[in-house]
Amino acid sequence: MTRAERSERFAPELASVRAGRHFVRDTLEAWDLAELADDAQLCVSEIVTNAVTHAGTQVTVTVRSEDDLVVEVHDGVATLSVPEPDVPVAATATSGRGLQIVSVVSADWGVECSADGKVIWFRLPLPDTTARHHDADVLSLAERRSTPSAPPAATQRASGYEQARTAG
């Protein structure tokens, strides 16, 4: 059940990465969820950067407070390019770590593709549900990725790297 939801659109430019972070921080502070702001801003920064860099379309960031905090980044390109999760990124590389960071920081993440683009989402436990998610925190990344949520109608939904690769 959604308790609160806010969305904002951003231009396809690098300045939108900072604006998206501020939107998420301001939203969480308004909802008295400031303790989630650092992790949420880090994840949204990585995803908006990918969307602006690779999709080059307007980006909509949606923040929802449900049983968990859910943040979605929607762009206008329905194709998906997901890097291999086990391929090491060179220490001097300036890119290639974004979704790896999201997978480590978030409780779950995934991709929904539809005719009007794709949504990359991530989930963070709300403070009052932290105990419920404690067991999920000790699961390996592979175990967490193998249990995606049910997809909404007319979209392909993928959770984590393995399923995201099949959605594109």
mmCIF file of C-alpha atoms in Angstrom:
data_model
loop_
_atom_site.group_PDB
_atom_site.id
_atom_site.type_symbol
_atom_site.label_atom_id
_atom_site.label_comp_id
_atom_site.label_asym_id
_atom_site.label_seq_id
_atom_site.Cartn_x
_atom_site.Cartn_y
_atom_site.Cartn_z
ATOM 1 C CA MET A 1 0.000 0.000 0.000
ATOM 2 C CA THR A 2 1.428 3.361 -1.017
ATOM 3 C CA ARG A 3 1.619 5.846 1.825
ATOM 4 C CA ALA A 4 3.159 8.672 -0.170
ATOM 5 C CA GLU A 5 4.465 9.291 -3.685
ATOM 6 C CA ARG A 6 6.295 12.113 -5.462
ATOM 7 C CA SER A 7 7.642 12.344 -9.014
ATOM 8 C CA GLU A 8 9.702 14.885 -10.874
ATOM 9 C CA ARG A 9 10.970 15.114 -14.474
ATOM 10 C CA PHE A 10 14.502 16.042 -15.383
ATOM 11 C CA ALA A 11 16.170 17.076 -18.640
ATOM 12 C CA PRO A 12 18.587 14.703 -20.412
ATOM 13 C CA GLU A 13 21.669 16.489 -19.096
ATOM 14 C CA LEU A 14 24.296 15.754 -16.462
ATOM 15 C CA ALA A 15 22.973 18.549 -14.211
ATOM 16 C CA SER A 16 19.920 16.313 -13.711
ATOM 17 C CA VAL A 17 22.026 13.886 -11.676
ATOM 18 C CA ARG A 18 22.530 16.499 -8.956
ATOM 19 C CA ALA A 19 18.929 17.699 -9.265
ATOM 20 C CA GLY A 20 17.677 14.111 -8.890
ATOM 21 C CA ARG A 21 19.759 13.612 -5.745
ATOM 22 C CA HIS A 22 18.370 16.828 -4.247
ATOM 23 C CA PHE A 23 14.805 15.842 -5.160
ATOM 24 C CA VAL A 24 15.219 12.491 -3.389
ATOM 25 C CA ARG A 25 16.868 14.075 -0.330
ATOM 26 C CA ASP A 26 14.211 16.786 -0.044
ATOM 27 C CA THR A 27 11.423 14.225 -0.424
ATOM 28 C CA LEU A 28 12.847 11.947 2.253
ATOM 29 C CA GLU A 29 13.404 14.847 4.643
ATOM 30 C CA ALA A 30 9.788 15.969 4.121
ATOM 31 C CA TRP A 31 8.636 12.421 4.931
ATOM 32 C CA ASP A 32 10.841 12.188 8.064
ATOM 33 C CA LEU A 33 12.970 9.522 6.379
ATOM 34 C CA ALA A 34 16.239 11.471 6.281
ATOM 35 C CA GLU A 35 18.166 8.437 7.574
ATOM 36 C CA LEU A 36 17.594 6.800 4.164
ATOM 37 C CA ALA A 37 18.802 9.829 2.204
ATOM 38 C CA ASP A 38 22.472 8.875 1.811
ATOM 39 C CA ASP A 39 21.780 5.412 0.369
ATOM 40 C CA ALA A 40 18.861 6.631 -1.750
ATOM 41 C CA GLN A 41 20.858 9.556 -3.157
ATOM 42 C CA LEU A 42 23.800 7.303 -4.008
ATOM 43 C CA CYS A 43 21.582 4.834 -5.872
ATOM 44 C CA VAL A 44 19.541 7.470 -7.704
ATOM 45 C CA SER A 45 22.732 9.265 -8.688
ATOM 46 C CA GLU A 46 24.103 6.119 -10.325
ATOM 47 C CA ILE A 47 20.849 5.303 -12.132
ATOM 48 C CA VAL A 48 20.143 8.848 -13.357
ATOM 49 C CA THR A 49 23.738 9.088 -14.591
ATOM 50 C CA ASN A 50 23.215 5.894 -16.601
ATOM 51 C CA ALA A 51 19.884 7.132 -17.979
ATOM 52 C CA VAL A 52 21.242 10.523 -19.026
ATOM 53 C CA THR A 53 24.428 9.035 -20.478
ATOM 54 C CA HIS A 54 22.975 6.020 -22.285
ATOM 55 C CA ALA A 55 19.310 6.862 -22.984
ATOM 56 C CA GLY A 56 19.636 10.595 -23.578
ATOM 57 C CA THR A 57 15.937 11.175 -22.894
ATOM 58 C CA GLN A 58 13.994 12.975 -20.195
ATOM 59 C CA VAL A 59 14.158 11.139 -16.900
ATOM 60 C CA THR A 60 11.375 10.857 -14.329
ATOM 61 C CA VAL A 61 12.321 10.038 -10.752
ATOM 62 C CA THR A 62 9.529 8.651 -8.569
ATOM 63 C CA VAL A 63 9.862 8.124 -4.826
ATOM 64 C CA ARG A 64 7.266 5.960 -3.064
ATOM 65 C CA SER A 65 6.904 5.071 0.572
ATOM 66 C CA GLU A 66 5.238 1.654 0.741
ATOM 67 C CA ASP A 67 6.242 -1.264 2.954
ATOM 68 C CA ASP A 68 9.731 -0.175 1.856
ATOM 69 C CA LEU A 69 11.060 2.909 0.148
ATOM 70 C CA VAL A 70 10.916 2.410 -3.625
ATOM 71 C CA VAL A 71 12.690 4.760 -6.013
ATOM 72 C CA GLU A 72 12.169 4.458 -9.768
ATOM 73 C CA VAL A 73 14.023 6.143 -12.611
ATOM 74 C CA HIS A 74 12.129 6.084 -15.912
ATOM 75 C CA ASP A 75 13.740 6.921 -19.247
ATOM 76 C CA GLY A 76 12.347 6.795 -22.775
ATOM 77 C CA VAL A 77 14.450 3.948 -24.193
ATOM 78 C CA ALA A 78 13.020 0.429 -23.964
ATOM 79 C CA THR A 79 16.309 -1.353 -24.619
ATOM 80 C CA LEU A 80 18.626 -2.375 -21.857
ATOM 81 C CA SER A 81 22.344 -2.849 -21.674
ATOM 82 C CA VAL A 82 23.525 -4.492 -18.467
ATOM 83 C CA PRO A 83 27.217 -5.051 -17.796
ATOM 84 C CA GLU A 84 28.467 -8.459 -16.763
ATOM 85 C CA PRO A 85 28.400 -8.503 -12.940
ATOM 86 C CA ASP A 86 31.445 -10.748 -12.558
ATOM 87 C CA VAL A 87 33.695 -8.890 -14.974
ATOM 88 C CA PRO A 88 36.071 -6.786 -12.891
ATOM 89 C CA VAL A 89 36.183 -3.083 -13.604
ATOM 90 C CA ALA A 90 39.695 -1.701 -13.972
ATOM 91 C CA ALA A 91 40.836 0.259 -10.928
ATOM 92 C CA THR A 92 41.433 3.290 -13.136
ATOM 93 C CA ALA A 93 38.082 3.082 -14.969
ATOM 94 C CA THR A 94 35.805 6.087 -14.530
ATOM 95 C CA SER A 95 32.594 4.172 -15.268
ATOM 96 C CA GLY A 96 31.065 0.723 -15.078
ATOM 97 C CA ARG A 97 30.295 0.440 -11.374
ATOM 98 C CA GLY A 98 26.868 2.098 -11.117
ATOM 99 C CA LEU A 99 24.574 -0.913 -10.996
ATOM 100 C CA GLN A 100 27.103 -2.831 -8.901
ATOM 101 C CA ILE A 101 26.846 -0.054 -6.322
ATOM 102 C CA VAL A 102 23.034 -0.124 -6.478
ATOM 103 C CA SER A 103 23.021 -3.914 -5.989
ATOM 104 C CA VAL A 104 25.186 -3.637 -2.867
ATOM 105 C CA VAL A 105 23.452 -0.641 -1.281
ATOM 106 C CA SER A 106 19.812 -1.563 -1.943
ATOM 107 C CA ALA A 107 17.755 -4.429 -0.551
ATOM 108 C CA ASP A 108 16.620 -5.219 -4.100
ATOM 109 C CA TRP A 109 16.699 -3.619 -7.533
ATOM 110 C CA GLY A 110 15.506 -4.409 -10.997
ATOM 111 C CA VAL A 111 14.243 -3.282 -14.363
ATOM 112 C CA GLU A 112 10.823 -3.011 -15.984
ATOM 113 C CA CYS A 113 10.706 -2.593 -19.765
ATOM 114 C CA SER A 114 7.641 -1.479 -21.696
ATOM 115 C CA ALA A 115 6.830 0.192 -25.001
ATOM 116 C CA ASP A 116 7.400 3.690 -23.585
ATOM 117 C CA GLY A 117 10.811 3.018 -22.058
ATOM 118 C CA LYS A 118 12.225 1.368 -18.992
ATOM 119 C CA VAL A 119 12.187 1.849 -15.264
ATOM 120 C CA ILE A 120 15.166 0.933 -13.137
ATOM 121 C CA TRP A 121 14.063 0.706 -9.528
ATOM 122 C CA PHE A 122 15.563 -0.013 -6.152
ATOM 123 C CA ARG A 123 14.159 -0.748 -2.749
ATOM 124 C CA LEU A 124 15.405 0.291 0.702
ATOM 125 C CA PRO A 125 13.838 -0.922 3.959
ATOM 126 C CA LEU A 126 11.952 1.710 5.910
ATOM 127 C CA PRO A 127 13.275 2.276 9.435
ATOM 128 C CA ASP A 128 10.278 0.606 11.115
ATOM 129 C CA THR A 129 10.688 -2.512 8.948
ATOM 130 C CA THR A 130 14.434 -2.932 9.403
ATOM 131 C CA ALA A 131 14.027 -5.977 11.652
ATOM 132 C CA ARG A 132 11.830 -7.657 9.044
ATOM 133 C CA HIS A 133 14.576 -7.156 6.472
ATOM 134 C CA HIS A 134 17.453 -8.247 8.701
ATOM 135 C CA ASP A 135 17.342 -11.793 7.322
ATOM 136 C CA ALA A 136 17.389 -10.434 3.758
ATOM 137 C CA ASP A 137 20.543 -8.494 4.582
ATOM 138 C CA VAL A 138 22.473 -11.703 5.244
ATOM 139 C CA LEU A 139 21.405 -13.336 1.991
ATOM 140 C CA SER A 140 23.886 -13.356 -0.829
ATOM 141 C CA LEU A 141 23.313 -11.039 -3.767
ATOM 142 C CA ALA A 142 22.451 -14.061 -5.934
ATOM 143 C CA GLU A 143 19.771 -15.184 -3.476
ATOM 144 C CA ARG A 144 18.253 -11.698 -3.284
ATOM 145 C CA ARG A 145 18.198 -11.394 -7.062
ATOM 146 C CA SER A 146 16.404 -14.697 -7.508
ATOM 147 C CA THR A 147 13.211 -13.450 -5.850
ATOM 148 C CA PRO A 148 11.844 -10.530 -7.913
ATOM 149 C CA SER A 149 8.439 -9.051 -7.223
ATOM 150 C CA ALA A 150 5.539 -9.886 -9.514
ATOM 151 C CA PRO A 151 5.520 -7.674 -12.631
ATOM 152 C CA PRO A 152 2.768 -5.202 -13.378
ATOM 153 C CA ALA A 153 0.697 -5.922 -16.474
ATOM 154 C CA ALA A 154 2.212 -5.187 -19.901
ATOM 155 C CA THR A 155 5.792 -4.895 -18.707
ATOM 156 C CA GLN A 156 8.752 -7.166 -18.466
ATOM 157 C CA ARG A 157 10.212 -7.046 -14.996
ATOM 158 C CA ALA A 158 13.665 -8.135 -14.036
ATOM 159 C CA SER A 159 15.385 -8.099 -10.699
ATOM 160 C CA GLY A 160 19.131 -7.711 -10.543
ATOM 161 C CA TYR A 161 21.671 -8.560 -13.227
ATOM 162 C CA GLU A 162 20.557 -12.020 -14.373
ATOM 163 C CA GLN A 163 16.928 -11.140 -14.968
ATOM 164 C CA ALA A 164 17.785 -7.673 -16.320
ATOM 165 C CA ARG A 165 19.886 -9.263 -19.039
ATOM 166 C CA THR A 166 16.839 -11.216 -20.258
ATOM 167 C CA ALA A 167 14.599 -8.119 -20.332
ATOM 168 C CA GLY A 168 16.613 -6.238 -22.954
#
